[in-house]
Amino acid sequence: GQNIDQPTEMTATEGAIVQINCTYQTSGFNGLFWYQQHAGEAPTFLSYNVLDGLEEKGRFSSFLSRSKGYSYLLLKELQMKDSASYLCAVTDSNYQLIWGAGTKLIIKP
Amino acid sequence: IAGITQAPTSQILAAGRRMTLRCTQDMRHNAMYWYRQDLGLGLRLIHYSNTAGTTGKGEVPDGYSVSRANTDDFPLTLASAVPSQTSVYFCASSSRAGGQETQYFGPGTRLLVL
């Protein structure tokens, strides 16, 4: 079966750095997305990786290792507004998007 | 402002009733999707449409139907609601079909079936 694993919840301190991991087992791989979802709101796009390596976009970076079936989202200089759920999603060999359950990130002052 | 709108924002529905959730996008996107989101579970695809006039079944299509008469609208119908359909429903769109396109989500409809 297809599976995406993320930690259910993480806590970090304002101003710090946090890494949210995502491991996947899917039938093929055609890309990995990270979305942010604030409580009660819609998911919004953060990043897309299809090749191995690190993609940096401001305070957020996303890393992919296809051989390990692994990705992480790195958030630097955490702000209170970063409190949200972070969703990992993988495109499989049929170009269907498979979603993880999301990681709820709690930022403490 | 370009984007996706959904209606209603929330609804309480008696079991057995019929309900249509509306979704409209003005980005001229070809592909549209309906998801449900339940606590502790990832987004689950109900139905999708790769282009106007075509629809397909997702992971959890039972009890739901869709139509895509034009590019902009993609309504989701619950023919006879059951309590297990209590969920938050998100409509999304992407410029093209295929899982490599960024999806843009509507604000969601919160549905409670009693």
PDB file of C-alpha atoms in Angstrom:
ATOM      1  CA  GLY A   1       0.000   0.000   0.000  1.00  0.00           C
ATOM      2  CA  GLN A   2       0.935   3.628  -0.199  1.00  0.00           C
ATOM      3  CA  ASN A   3       1.988   5.386   2.957  1.00  0.00           C
ATOM      4  CA  ILE A   4       3.220   8.776   4.042  1.00  0.00           C
ATOM      5  CA  ASP A   5       4.479   9.246   7.601  1.00  0.00           C
ATOM      6  CA  GLN A   6       4.856  12.527   9.431  1.00  0.00           C
ATOM      7  CA  PRO A   7       5.027  13.255  13.161  1.00  0.00           C
ATOM      8  CA  THR A   8       1.603  14.141  14.508  1.00  0.00           C
ATOM      9  CA  GLU A   9       2.719  17.153  16.511  1.00  0.00           C
ATOM     10  CA  MET A  10       5.867  19.161  17.216  1.00  0.00           C
ATOM     11  CA  THR A  11       6.630  22.047  19.542  1.00  0.00           C
ATOM     12  CA  ALA A  12       9.294  24.708  18.989  1.00  0.00           C
ATOM     13  CA  THR A  13      10.284  28.070  20.392  1.00  0.00           C
ATOM     14  CA  GLU A  14       9.886  31.419  18.677  1.00  0.00           C
ATOM     15  CA  GLY A  15      13.118  32.381  16.905  1.00  0.00           C
ATOM     16  CA  ALA A  16      14.403  28.806  16.766  1.00  0.00           C
ATOM     17  CA  ILE A  17      14.730  26.315  13.904  1.00  0.00           C
ATOM     18  CA  VAL A  18      12.520  23.261  13.412  1.00  0.00           C
ATOM     19  CA  GLN A  19      12.729  20.339  10.990  1.00  0.00           C
ATOM     20  CA  ILE A  20       9.583  18.444  10.039  1.00  0.00           C
ATOM     21  CA  ASN A  21      10.255  15.031   8.511  1.00  0.00           C
ATOM     22  CA  CYS A  22       8.233  13.102   5.972  1.00  0.00           C
ATOM     23  CA  THR A  23       8.915   9.541   4.851  1.00  0.00           C
ATOM     24  CA  TYR A  24       6.996   7.920   2.051  1.00  0.00           C
ATOM     25  CA  GLN A  25       6.381   4.532   0.491  1.00  0.00           C
ATOM     26  CA  THR A  26       4.505   4.953  -2.755  1.00  0.00           C
ATOM     27  CA  SER A  27       4.118   3.198  -6.062  1.00  0.00           C
ATOM     28  CA  GLY A  28       6.610   5.333  -7.931  1.00  0.00           C
ATOM     29  CA  PHE A  29       7.554   8.940  -7.360  1.00  0.00           C
ATOM     30  CA  ASN A  30       6.901  12.033  -9.432  1.00  0.00           C
ATOM     31  CA  GLY A  31       7.380  14.820  -6.943  1.00  0.00           C
ATOM     32  CA  LEU A  32       6.757  15.905  -3.350  1.00  0.00           C
ATOM     33  CA  PHE A  33       4.820  18.897  -2.076  1.00  0.00           C
ATOM     34  CA  TRP A  34       4.683  20.701   1.234  1.00  0.00           C
ATOM     35  CA  TYR A  35       1.575  22.703   2.114  1.00  0.00           C
ATOM     36  CA  GLN A  36       0.829  24.864   5.139  1.00  0.00           C
ATOM     37  CA  GLN A  37      -2.596  24.843   6.752  1.00  0.00           C
ATOM     38  CA  HIS A  38      -3.585  27.223   9.522  1.00  0.00           C
ATOM     39  CA  ALA A  39      -6.365  26.036  11.819  1.00  0.00           C
ATOM     40  CA  GLY A  40      -9.751  26.420  10.187  1.00  0.00           C
ATOM     41  CA  GLU A  41      -8.267  27.478   6.866  1.00  0.00           C
ATOM     42  CA  ALA A  42      -7.391  25.951   3.521  1.00  0.00           C
ATOM     43  CA  PRO A  43      -4.002  24.418   2.701  1.00  0.00           C
ATOM     44  CA  THR A  44      -1.619  26.725   0.842  1.00  0.00           C
ATOM     45  CA  PHE A  45       1.380  25.729  -1.260  1.00  0.00           C
ATOM     46  CA  LEU A  46       4.857  26.008   0.255  1.00  0.00           C
ATOM     47  CA  SER A  47       7.270  23.993  -1.871  1.00  0.00           C
ATOM     48  CA  TYR A  48       7.743  21.325  -4.518  1.00  0.00           C
ATOM     49  CA  ASN A  49      10.713  18.967  -4.903  1.00  0.00           C
ATOM     50  CA  VAL A  50      11.214  16.492  -7.721  1.00  0.00           C
ATOM     51  CA  LEU A  51      15.014  16.199  -7.696  1.00  0.00           C
ATOM     52  CA  ASP A  52      17.284  15.349  -4.780  1.00  0.00           C
ATOM     53  CA  GLY A  53      18.618  18.232  -2.778  1.00  0.00           C
ATOM     54  CA  LEU A  54      17.650  21.346  -0.929  1.00  0.00           C
ATOM     55  CA  GLU A  55      15.269  24.018  -2.180  1.00  0.00           C
ATOM     56  CA  GLU A  56      15.438  27.268  -0.235  1.00  0.00           C
ATOM     57  CA  LYS A  57      12.703  29.869  -0.191  1.00  0.00           C
ATOM     58  CA  GLY A  58      13.205  32.577   2.395  1.00  0.00           C
ATOM     59  CA  ARG A  59      12.852  31.179   5.922  1.00  0.00           C
ATOM     60  CA  PHE A  60      11.584  27.859   4.572  1.00  0.00           C
ATOM     61  CA  SER A  61      13.653  25.126   2.926  1.00  0.00           C
ATOM     62  CA  SER A  62      12.653  21.690   1.690  1.00  0.00           C
ATOM     63  CA  PHE A  63      14.948  18.728   1.189  1.00  0.00           C
ATOM     64  CA  LEU A  64      14.405  15.538  -0.787  1.00  0.00           C
ATOM     65  CA  SER A  65      16.205  12.196  -0.942  1.00  0.00           C
ATOM     66  CA  ARG A  66      14.455   9.931  -3.418  1.00  0.00           C
ATOM     67  CA  SER A  67      16.675   6.930  -2.650  1.00  0.00           C
ATOM     68  CA  LYS A  68      15.675   7.116   1.026  1.00  0.00           C
ATOM     69  CA  GLY A  69      12.033   8.033   0.442  1.00  0.00           C
ATOM     70  CA  TYR A  70      12.554  10.998   2.710  1.00  0.00           C
ATOM     71  CA  SER A  71      11.930  14.714   2.805  1.00  0.00           C
ATOM     72  CA  TYR A  72      12.059  17.420   5.409  1.00  0.00           C
ATOM     73  CA  LEU A  73      10.773  20.949   5.734  1.00  0.00           C
ATOM     74  CA  LEU A  74      13.094  23.299   7.601  1.00  0.00           C
ATOM     75  CA  LEU A  75      11.674  26.446   9.150  1.00  0.00           C
ATOM     76  CA  LYS A  76      14.130  29.059  10.408  1.00  0.00           C
ATOM     77  CA  GLU A  77      13.647  32.085  12.659  1.00  0.00           C
ATOM     78  CA  LEU A  78      10.296  30.771  13.774  1.00  0.00           C
ATOM     79  CA  GLN A  79       7.482  33.252  14.220  1.00  0.00           C
ATOM     80  CA  MET A  80       4.211  32.798  16.076  1.00  0.00           C
ATOM     81  CA  LYS A  81       2.385  32.923  12.744  1.00  0.00           C
ATOM     82  CA  ASP A  82       4.192  29.702  11.733  1.00  0.00           C
ATOM     83  CA  SER A  83       1.920  27.802  14.126  1.00  0.00           C
ATOM     84  CA  ALA A  84       0.019  25.619  11.673  1.00  0.00           C
ATOM     85  CA  SER A  85      -0.191  22.121  10.268  1.00  0.00           C
ATOM     86  CA  TYR A  86       2.304  21.147   7.593  1.00  0.00           C
ATOM     87  CA  LEU A  87       1.136  18.625   5.018  1.00  0.00           C
ATOM     88  CA  CYS A  88       3.444  16.410   2.974  1.00  0.00           C
ATOM     89  CA  ALA A  89       2.066  15.027  -0.296  1.00  0.00           C
ATOM     90  CA  VAL A  90       3.676  12.733  -2.879  1.00  0.00           C
ATOM     91  CA  THR A  91       2.813  12.258  -6.540  1.00  0.00           C
ATOM     92  CA  ASP A  92       2.862   8.553  -7.376  1.00  0.00           C
ATOM     93  CA  SER A  93       3.518   6.721 -10.636  1.00  0.00           C
ATOM     94  CA  ASN A  94      -0.083   7.334 -11.754  1.00  0.00           C
ATOM     95  CA  TYR A  95       0.351  11.066 -11.110  1.00  0.00           C
ATOM     96  CA  GLN A  96      -2.080  10.862  -8.212  1.00  0.00           C
ATOM     97  CA  LEU A  97      -1.354  12.990  -5.148  1.00  0.00           C
ATOM     98  CA  ILE A  98      -1.086  11.022  -1.890  1.00  0.00           C
ATOM     99  CA  TRP A  99      -1.404  13.111   1.284  1.00  0.00           C
ATOM    100  CA  GLY A 100       0.111  12.628   4.711  1.00  0.00           C
ATOM    101  CA  ALA A 101      -1.994  13.342   7.802  1.00  0.00           C
ATOM    102  CA  GLY A 102       0.014  16.470   8.553  1.00  0.00           C
ATOM    103  CA  THR A 103       2.218  17.698  11.383  1.00  0.00           C
ATOM    104  CA  LYS A 104       0.785  20.224  13.804  1.00  0.00           C
ATOM    105  CA  LEU A 105       3.497  22.705  14.747  1.00  0.00           C
ATOM    106  CA  ILE A 106       3.067  24.633  17.978  1.00  0.00           C
ATOM    107  CA  ILE A 107       5.264  27.691  18.492  1.00  0.00           C
ATOM    108  CA  LYS A 108       5.856  28.868  22.041  1.00  0.00           C
ATOM    109  CA  PRO A 109       7.140  32.327  22.964  1.00  0.00           C
TER     110      PRO A 109
ATOM    111  CA  ILE B   1      -9.702  38.658  -6.561  1.00  0.00           C
ATOM    112  CA  ALA B   2      -8.950  35.427  -8.429  1.00  0.00           C
ATOM    113  CA  GLY B   3      -9.439  32.215  -6.560  1.00  0.00           C
ATOM    114  CA  ILE B   4     -11.860  29.511  -5.514  1.00  0.00           C
ATOM    115  CA  THR B   5     -15.094  30.046  -3.663  1.00  0.00           C
ATOM    116  CA  GLN B   6     -17.158  27.426  -1.877  1.00  0.00           C
ATOM    117  CA  ALA B   7     -20.689  27.546  -0.533  1.00  0.00           C
ATOM    118  CA  PRO B   8     -22.042  27.120   1.998  1.00  0.00           C
ATOM    119  CA  THR B   9     -19.349  27.873   4.589  1.00  0.00           C
ATOM    120  CA  SER B  10     -20.957  25.445   6.980  1.00  0.00           C
ATOM    121  CA  GLN B  11     -24.099  23.348   7.152  1.00  0.00           C
ATOM    122  CA  ILE B  12     -25.967  21.107   9.562  1.00  0.00           C
ATOM    123  CA  LEU B  13     -27.865  18.432   7.659  1.00  0.00           C
ATOM    124  CA  ALA B  14     -30.317  15.759   8.709  1.00  0.00           C
ATOM    125  CA  ALA B  15     -29.367  12.229   7.705  1.00  0.00           C
ATOM    126  CA  GLY B  16     -31.076  11.134   4.527  1.00  0.00           C
ATOM    127  CA  ARG B  17     -31.256  14.622   3.044  1.00  0.00           C
ATOM    128  CA  ARG B  18     -29.718  15.579  -0.271  1.00  0.00           C
ATOM    129  CA  MET B  19     -27.095  18.309  -0.316  1.00  0.00           C
ATOM    130  CA  THR B  20     -25.018  20.025  -2.981  1.00  0.00           C
ATOM    131  CA  LEU B  21     -21.762  21.747  -2.120  1.00  0.00           C
ATOM    132  CA  ARG B  22     -20.840  24.427  -4.603  1.00  0.00           C
ATOM    133  CA  CYS B  23     -17.379  25.263  -5.906  1.00  0.00           C
ATOM    134  CA  THR B  24     -16.441  27.967  -8.407  1.00  0.00           C
ATOM    135  CA  GLN B  25     -13.018  29.051  -9.637  1.00  0.00           C
ATOM    136  CA  ASP B  26     -12.116  32.011 -11.827  1.00  0.00           C
ATOM    137  CA  MET B  27      -8.534  31.057 -12.665  1.00  0.00           C
ATOM    138  CA  ARG B  28      -9.513  29.150 -15.833  1.00  0.00           C
ATOM    139  CA  HIS B  29      -7.905  26.050 -14.384  1.00  0.00           C
ATOM    140  CA  ASN B  30      -8.544  22.836 -16.253  1.00  0.00           C
ATOM    141  CA  ALA B  31      -8.439  20.436 -13.321  1.00  0.00           C
ATOM    142  CA  MET B  32     -10.617  20.478 -10.201  1.00  0.00           C
ATOM    143  CA  TYR B  33     -10.802  18.249  -7.147  1.00  0.00           C
ATOM    144  CA  TRP B  34     -12.973  17.517  -4.135  1.00  0.00           C
ATOM    145  CA  TYR B  35     -11.349  16.382  -0.887  1.00  0.00           C
ATOM    146  CA  ARG B  36     -12.604  15.593   2.561  1.00  0.00           C
ATOM    147  CA  GLN B  37     -10.467  16.202   5.608  1.00  0.00           C
ATOM    148  CA  ASP B  38     -11.051  14.361   8.868  1.00  0.00           C
ATOM    149  CA  LEU B  39      -9.127  14.678  12.111  1.00  0.00           C
ATOM    150  CA  GLY B  40      -6.020  12.502  12.118  1.00  0.00           C
ATOM    151  CA  LEU B  41      -6.329  11.621   8.451  1.00  0.00           C
ATOM    152  CA  GLY B  42      -4.783  13.169   5.392  1.00  0.00           C
ATOM    153  CA  LEU B  43      -6.805  14.841   2.698  1.00  0.00           C
ATOM    154  CA  ARG B  44      -8.732  12.155   0.842  1.00  0.00           C
ATOM    155  CA  LEU B  45      -9.741  12.622  -2.764  1.00  0.00           C
ATOM    156  CA  ILE B  46     -13.445  12.100  -3.436  1.00  0.00           C
ATOM    157  CA  HIS B  47     -13.769  12.967  -7.123  1.00  0.00           C
ATOM    158  CA  TYR B  48     -11.774  14.882  -9.659  1.00  0.00           C
ATOM    159  CA  SER B  49     -12.157  16.427 -13.095  1.00  0.00           C
ATOM    160  CA  ASN B  50      -9.221  16.770 -15.479  1.00  0.00           C
ATOM    161  CA  THR B  51     -11.133  19.076 -17.813  1.00  0.00           C
ATOM    162  CA  ALA B  52     -14.661  20.343 -18.387  1.00  0.00           C
ATOM    163  CA  GLY B  53     -16.978  17.508 -19.350  1.00  0.00           C
ATOM    164  CA  THR B  54     -14.968  14.749 -17.645  1.00  0.00           C
ATOM    165  CA  THR B  55     -14.948  13.414 -14.102  1.00  0.00           C
ATOM    166  CA  GLY B  56     -13.245  10.568 -12.262  1.00  0.00           C
ATOM    167  CA  LYS B  57     -13.467   8.739  -8.959  1.00  0.00           C
ATOM    168  CA  GLY B  58     -10.934   9.279  -6.228  1.00  0.00           C
ATOM    169  CA  GLU B  59     -10.126   7.307  -3.126  1.00  0.00           C
ATOM    170  CA  VAL B  60     -13.502   7.694  -1.349  1.00  0.00           C
ATOM    171  CA  PRO B  61     -16.237   8.286  -3.961  1.00  0.00           C
ATOM    172  CA  ASP B  62     -19.104   6.266  -2.453  1.00  0.00           C
ATOM    173  CA  GLY B  63     -22.136   8.367  -1.575  1.00  0.00           C
ATOM    174  CA  TYR B  64     -20.938  11.350  -3.618  1.00  0.00           C
ATOM    175  CA  SER B  65     -21.413  12.500  -7.191  1.00  0.00           C
ATOM    176  CA  VAL B  66     -20.011  15.390  -9.220  1.00  0.00           C
ATOM    177  CA  SER B  67     -20.535  17.122 -12.534  1.00  0.00           C
ATOM    178  CA  ARG B  68     -18.370  19.452 -14.606  1.00  0.00           C
ATOM    179  CA  ALA B  69     -20.590  21.227 -17.102  1.00  0.00           C
ATOM    180  CA  ASN B  70     -18.140  24.106 -17.581  1.00  0.00           C
ATOM    181  CA  THR B  71     -14.603  25.144 -16.626  1.00  0.00           C
ATOM    182  CA  ASP B  72     -15.551  27.225 -13.600  1.00  0.00           C
ATOM    183  CA  ASP B  73     -17.988  25.106 -11.603  1.00  0.00           C
ATOM    184  CA  PHE B  74     -17.581  21.726  -9.925  1.00  0.00           C
ATOM    185  CA  PRO B  75     -20.480  20.910  -7.566  1.00  0.00           C
ATOM    186  CA  LEU B  76     -20.398  17.932  -5.198  1.00  0.00           C
ATOM    187  CA  THR B  77     -23.681  16.217  -4.330  1.00  0.00           C
ATOM    188  CA  LEU B  78     -24.471  13.968  -1.406  1.00  0.00           C
ATOM    189  CA  ALA B  79     -27.519  12.033  -2.566  1.00  0.00           C
ATOM    190  CA  SER B  80     -28.596  10.825   0.888  1.00  0.00           C
ATOM    191  CA  ALA B  81     -26.362  12.094   3.659  1.00  0.00           C
ATOM    192  CA  VAL B  82     -25.120   9.805   6.425  1.00  0.00           C
ATOM    193  CA  PRO B  83     -23.348  10.759   9.691  1.00  0.00           C
ATOM    194  CA  SER B  84     -20.020   9.362   8.417  1.00  0.00           C
ATOM    195  CA  GLN B  85     -20.037  12.140   5.832  1.00  0.00           C
ATOM    196  CA  THR B  86     -19.538  14.677   8.600  1.00  0.00           C
ATOM    197  CA  SER B  87     -16.293  16.332   7.574  1.00  0.00           C
ATOM    198  CA  VAL B  88     -14.633  19.417   6.173  1.00  0.00           C
ATOM    199  CA  TYR B  89     -14.840  19.473   2.395  1.00  0.00           C
ATOM    200  CA  PHE B  90     -12.264  21.291   0.294  1.00  0.00           C
ATOM    201  CA  CYS B  91     -12.496  22.050  -3.382  1.00  0.00           C
ATOM    202  CA  ALA B  92      -9.208  22.620  -5.217  1.00  0.00           C
ATOM    203  CA  SER B  93      -8.025  23.384  -8.716  1.00  0.00           C
ATOM    204  CA  SER B  94      -4.824  23.232 -10.734  1.00  0.00           C
ATOM    205  CA  SER B  95      -3.922  24.681 -14.100  1.00  0.00           C
ATOM    206  CA  ARG B  96      -3.521  21.207 -15.569  1.00  0.00           C
ATOM    207  CA  ALA B  97      -4.304  17.703 -14.520  1.00  0.00           C
ATOM    208  CA  GLY B  98      -1.629  15.494 -13.048  1.00  0.00           C
ATOM    209  CA  GLY B  99      -0.081  15.387  -9.621  1.00  0.00           C
ATOM    210  CA  GLN B 100       2.838  17.666 -10.464  1.00  0.00           C
ATOM    211  CA  GLU B 101       0.752  20.817 -10.554  1.00  0.00           C
ATOM    212  CA  THR B 102       0.237  23.061  -7.545  1.00  0.00           C
ATOM    213  CA  GLN B 103      -3.293  22.822  -6.245  1.00  0.00           C
ATOM    214  CA  TYR B 104      -5.152  25.891  -5.001  1.00  0.00           C
ATOM    215  CA  PHE B 105      -7.775  25.309  -2.357  1.00  0.00           C
ATOM    216  CA  GLY B 106     -11.086  26.928  -1.537  1.00  0.00           C
ATOM    217  CA  PRO B 107     -11.916  27.942   2.054  1.00  0.00           C
ATOM    218  CA  GLY B 108     -13.814  24.722   2.770  1.00  0.00           C
ATOM    219  CA  THR B 109     -17.320  23.696   3.774  1.00  0.00           C
ATOM    220  CA  ARG B 110     -17.863  22.311   7.264  1.00  0.00           C
ATOM    221  CA  LEU B 111     -20.646  19.739   7.147  1.00  0.00           C
ATOM    222  CA  LEU B 112     -22.303  18.094  10.125  1.00  0.00           C
ATOM    223  CA  VAL B 113     -24.721  15.259   9.396  1.00  0.00           C
ATOM    224  CA  LEU B 114     -27.007  14.317  12.264  1.00  0.00           C
TER     225      LEU B 114
END
